[in-house]
């Protein structure tokens, strides 16, 4: 069965420091991987996705993520955190062998708190 | 352009009542998804529509839940005889379907349902 794990419920970093939000996945085939961010009382906003090609994916707001097939991971990173990055982050996966349009499988989310 | 919109933004109802939630997808998006987000949890897939194909209802938790979509436009999610356990944020997403599941889902702001 497909699954996504976000092992940390909360990540705390100081403004200006690098941040990492961890994600590991399990699928039967090759994955498509996504990161979304949710601000309070808002819907999910798309940050970036891995489809194929370069393992390092760059996305919105200075975020990037690295696909690591051997470790089945897709950690979200940013070189220098901002207080405004504080939000709830979701990792999601779709099994590439499934037909187009199938639903994403989401992790439980990681709350990022950036202190000034 | 306009994003995914949902109405109402908040709905408070009494146990046993029926509710209807509405989603307007991004114009031209052929795929539409409904998810449920319970407090402190990730997103649970409910139902998926693609054009005039039969919807994928595999995520609906009970026969009290149903959804309709007219062509490639508005969708309504109906919950009959609401229970307190139905309290959650209901999120709608739409996507421009791409081969092999590469499409990105764009989410609306959600409807927060509270069942008293």
PDB file of C-alpha atoms in Angstrom, chain A:
ATOM      1  CA  UNK A   1       0.000   0.000   0.000  1.00  0.00           C
ATOM      2  CA  UNK A   2       1.105   3.536  -0.679  1.00  0.00           C
ATOM      3  CA  UNK A   3       2.012   5.705   2.284  1.00  0.00           C
ATOM      4  CA  UNK A   4       3.806   8.858   3.284  1.00  0.00           C
ATOM      5  CA  UNK A   5       5.501   9.510   6.609  1.00  0.00           C
ATOM      6  CA  UNK A   6       6.415  12.857   8.060  1.00  0.00           C
ATOM      7  CA  UNK A   7       8.304  11.798  11.182  1.00  0.00           C
ATOM      8  CA  UNK A   8       8.303  15.186  12.877  1.00  0.00           C
ATOM      9  CA  UNK A   9       5.081  16.777  14.097  1.00  0.00           C
ATOM     10  CA  UNK A  10       6.914  20.075  14.627  1.00  0.00           C
ATOM     11  CA  UNK A  11      10.156  21.669  13.481  1.00  0.00           C
ATOM     12  CA  UNK A  12      11.517  24.773  15.180  1.00  0.00           C
ATOM     13  CA  UNK A  13      14.208  26.936  13.587  1.00  0.00           C
ATOM     14  CA  UNK A  14      15.541  30.433  14.075  1.00  0.00           C
ATOM     15  CA  UNK A  15      15.098  32.995  11.338  1.00  0.00           C
ATOM     16  CA  UNK A  16      18.040  32.968   8.953  1.00  0.00           C
ATOM     17  CA  UNK A  17      18.970  29.363   9.695  1.00  0.00           C
ATOM     18  CA  UNK A  18      18.506  26.553   7.187  1.00  0.00           C
ATOM     19  CA  UNK A  19      15.410  24.395   7.573  1.00  0.00           C
ATOM     20  CA  UNK A  20      14.578  20.808   6.675  1.00  0.00           C
ATOM     21  CA  UNK A  21      11.167  19.151   6.816  1.00  0.00           C
ATOM     22  CA  UNK A  22      11.436  15.398   6.412  1.00  0.00           C
ATOM     23  CA  UNK A  23       9.320  13.087   4.265  1.00  0.00           C
ATOM     24  CA  UNK A  24       9.651   9.405   3.410  1.00  0.00           C
ATOM     25  CA  UNK A  25       7.354   7.425   1.155  1.00  0.00           C
ATOM     26  CA  UNK A  26       6.390   3.910   0.217  1.00  0.00           C
ATOM     27  CA  UNK A  27       4.928   3.021  -3.178  1.00  0.00           C
ATOM     28  CA  UNK A  28       4.923  -0.106  -5.289  1.00  0.00           C
ATOM     29  CA  UNK A  29       6.227   1.653  -8.379  1.00  0.00           C
ATOM     30  CA  UNK A  30       8.010   4.900  -9.087  1.00  0.00           C
ATOM     31  CA  UNK A  31       6.629   7.935  -7.286  1.00  0.00           C
ATOM     32  CA  UNK A  32       5.455  11.378  -8.134  1.00  0.00           C
ATOM     33  CA  UNK A  33       6.112  13.505  -5.031  1.00  0.00           C
ATOM     34  CA  UNK A  34       4.600  16.803  -3.951  1.00  0.00           C
ATOM     35  CA  UNK A  35       4.960  19.386  -1.195  1.00  0.00           C
ATOM     36  CA  UNK A  36       2.134  21.687  -0.135  1.00  0.00           C
ATOM     37  CA  UNK A  37       1.951  24.416   2.516  1.00  0.00           C
ATOM     38  CA  UNK A  38      -1.118  25.387   4.527  1.00  0.00           C
ATOM     39  CA  UNK A  39      -1.415  28.700   6.327  1.00  0.00           C
ATOM     40  CA  UNK A  40      -3.995  29.058   9.135  1.00  0.00           C
ATOM     41  CA  UNK A  41      -7.594  28.914   7.896  1.00  0.00           C
ATOM     42  CA  UNK A  42      -6.408  28.619   4.317  1.00  0.00           C
ATOM     43  CA  UNK A  43      -6.364  25.861   1.739  1.00  0.00           C
ATOM     44  CA  UNK A  44      -3.246  24.083   0.594  1.00  0.00           C
ATOM     45  CA  UNK A  45      -0.801  25.893  -1.644  1.00  0.00           C
ATOM     46  CA  UNK A  46       1.400  23.955  -4.047  1.00  0.00           C
ATOM     47  CA  UNK A  47       5.146  24.377  -3.449  1.00  0.00           C
ATOM     48  CA  UNK A  48       6.906  21.912  -5.738  1.00  0.00           C
ATOM     49  CA  UNK A  49       6.831  18.453  -7.241  1.00  0.00           C
ATOM     50  CA  UNK A  50       9.200  15.750  -8.416  1.00  0.00           C
ATOM     51  CA  UNK A  51       8.231  13.988 -11.631  1.00  0.00           C
ATOM     52  CA  UNK A  52      11.433  12.865 -13.280  1.00  0.00           C
ATOM     53  CA  UNK A  53      14.913  14.093 -14.104  1.00  0.00           C
ATOM     54  CA  UNK A  54      17.047  16.127 -11.721  1.00  0.00           C
ATOM     55  CA  UNK A  55      16.718  14.879  -8.163  1.00  0.00           C
ATOM     56  CA  UNK A  56      16.873  18.443  -6.807  1.00  0.00           C
ATOM     57  CA  UNK A  57      13.618  20.267  -7.398  1.00  0.00           C
ATOM     58  CA  UNK A  58      13.230  24.001  -6.895  1.00  0.00           C
ATOM     59  CA  UNK A  59       9.870  25.505  -6.031  1.00  0.00           C
ATOM     60  CA  UNK A  60       8.058  28.549  -4.768  1.00  0.00           C
ATOM     61  CA  UNK A  61       9.291  30.949  -2.050  1.00  0.00           C
ATOM     62  CA  UNK A  62      12.873  29.665  -2.183  1.00  0.00           C
ATOM     63  CA  UNK A  63      12.018  26.102  -1.186  1.00  0.00           C
ATOM     64  CA  UNK A  64      13.647  23.059  -2.722  1.00  0.00           C
ATOM     65  CA  UNK A  65      13.438  19.316  -2.196  1.00  0.00           C
ATOM     66  CA  UNK A  66      15.729  16.432  -2.976  1.00  0.00           C
ATOM     67  CA  UNK A  67      14.449  13.111  -4.247  1.00  0.00           C
ATOM     68  CA  UNK A  68      16.488  10.212  -2.882  1.00  0.00           C
ATOM     69  CA  UNK A  69      15.372   6.909  -4.328  1.00  0.00           C
ATOM     70  CA  UNK A  70      17.642   4.705  -2.227  1.00  0.00           C
ATOM     71  CA  UNK A  71      16.379   6.279   0.983  1.00  0.00           C
ATOM     72  CA  UNK A  72      12.815   6.722  -0.336  1.00  0.00           C
ATOM     73  CA  UNK A  73      12.898  10.291   0.890  1.00  0.00           C
ATOM     74  CA  UNK A  74      11.831  13.706  -0.394  1.00  0.00           C
ATOM     75  CA  UNK A  75      12.920  16.215   2.245  1.00  0.00           C
ATOM     76  CA  UNK A  76      11.922  19.865   1.910  1.00  0.00           C
ATOM     77  CA  UNK A  77      14.677  22.426   2.456  1.00  0.00           C
ATOM     78  CA  UNK A  78      15.314  26.129   2.489  1.00  0.00           C
ATOM     79  CA  UNK A  79      18.744  27.739   2.997  1.00  0.00           C
ATOM     80  CA  UNK A  80      17.507  30.640   5.131  1.00  0.00           C
ATOM     81  CA  UNK A  81      14.204  30.504   7.013  1.00  0.00           C
ATOM     82  CA  UNK A  82      11.818  33.435   7.335  1.00  0.00           C
ATOM     83  CA  UNK A  83       9.273  34.022  10.096  1.00  0.00           C
ATOM     84  CA  UNK A  84       6.643  34.083   7.338  1.00  0.00           C
ATOM     85  CA  UNK A  85       7.525  30.465   6.473  1.00  0.00           C
ATOM     86  CA  UNK A  86       5.799  29.376   9.684  1.00  0.00           C
ATOM     87  CA  UNK A  87       2.955  27.106   8.555  1.00  0.00           C
ATOM     88  CA  UNK A  88       1.833  23.495   8.196  1.00  0.00           C
ATOM     89  CA  UNK A  89       3.647  21.507   5.508  1.00  0.00           C
ATOM     90  CA  UNK A  90       2.326  18.406   3.797  1.00  0.00           C
ATOM     91  CA  UNK A  91       4.199  15.853   1.713  1.00  0.00           C
ATOM     92  CA  UNK A  92       2.166  13.786  -0.765  1.00  0.00           C
ATOM     93  CA  UNK A  93       2.809  10.919  -3.168  1.00  0.00           C
ATOM     94  CA  UNK A  94       1.179   9.358  -6.177  1.00  0.00           C
ATOM     95  CA  UNK A  95       2.273   6.000  -7.550  1.00  0.00           C
ATOM     96  CA  UNK A  96       3.383   6.611 -11.129  1.00  0.00           C
ATOM     97  CA  UNK A  97       2.104   3.224 -12.224  1.00  0.00           C
ATOM     98  CA  UNK A  98      -1.444   4.247 -11.387  1.00  0.00           C
ATOM     99  CA  UNK A  99      -3.644   5.810 -13.969  1.00  0.00           C
ATOM    100  CA  UNK A 100      -3.708   9.548 -14.318  1.00  0.00           C
ATOM    101  CA  UNK A 101      -5.921  11.446 -11.948  1.00  0.00           C
ATOM    102  CA  UNK A 102      -5.734   9.213  -8.949  1.00  0.00           C
ATOM    103  CA  UNK A 103      -5.750  10.856  -5.579  1.00  0.00           C
ATOM    104  CA  UNK A 104      -2.670  11.935  -3.710  1.00  0.00           C
ATOM    105  CA  UNK A 105      -1.693  10.189  -0.491  1.00  0.00           C
ATOM    106  CA  UNK A 106      -0.808  12.788   2.134  1.00  0.00           C
ATOM    107  CA  UNK A 107       1.372  12.692   5.217  1.00  0.00           C
ATOM    108  CA  UNK A 108      -0.027  13.975   8.501  1.00  0.00           C
ATOM    109  CA  UNK A 109       1.792  17.259   8.179  1.00  0.00           C
ATOM    110  CA  UNK A 110       4.668  19.012   9.933  1.00  0.00           C
ATOM    111  CA  UNK A 111       4.249  22.341  11.681  1.00  0.00           C
ATOM    112  CA  UNK A 112       7.169  24.634  10.967  1.00  0.00           C
ATOM    113  CA  UNK A 113       7.783  27.400  13.494  1.00  0.00           C
ATOM    114  CA  UNK A 114      10.371  30.047  12.662  1.00  0.00           C
ATOM    115  CA  UNK A 115      11.358  32.337  15.511  1.00  0.00           C
ATOM    116  CA  UNK A 116      12.729  35.827  15.096  1.00  0.00           C
TER     117      UNK A 116
END
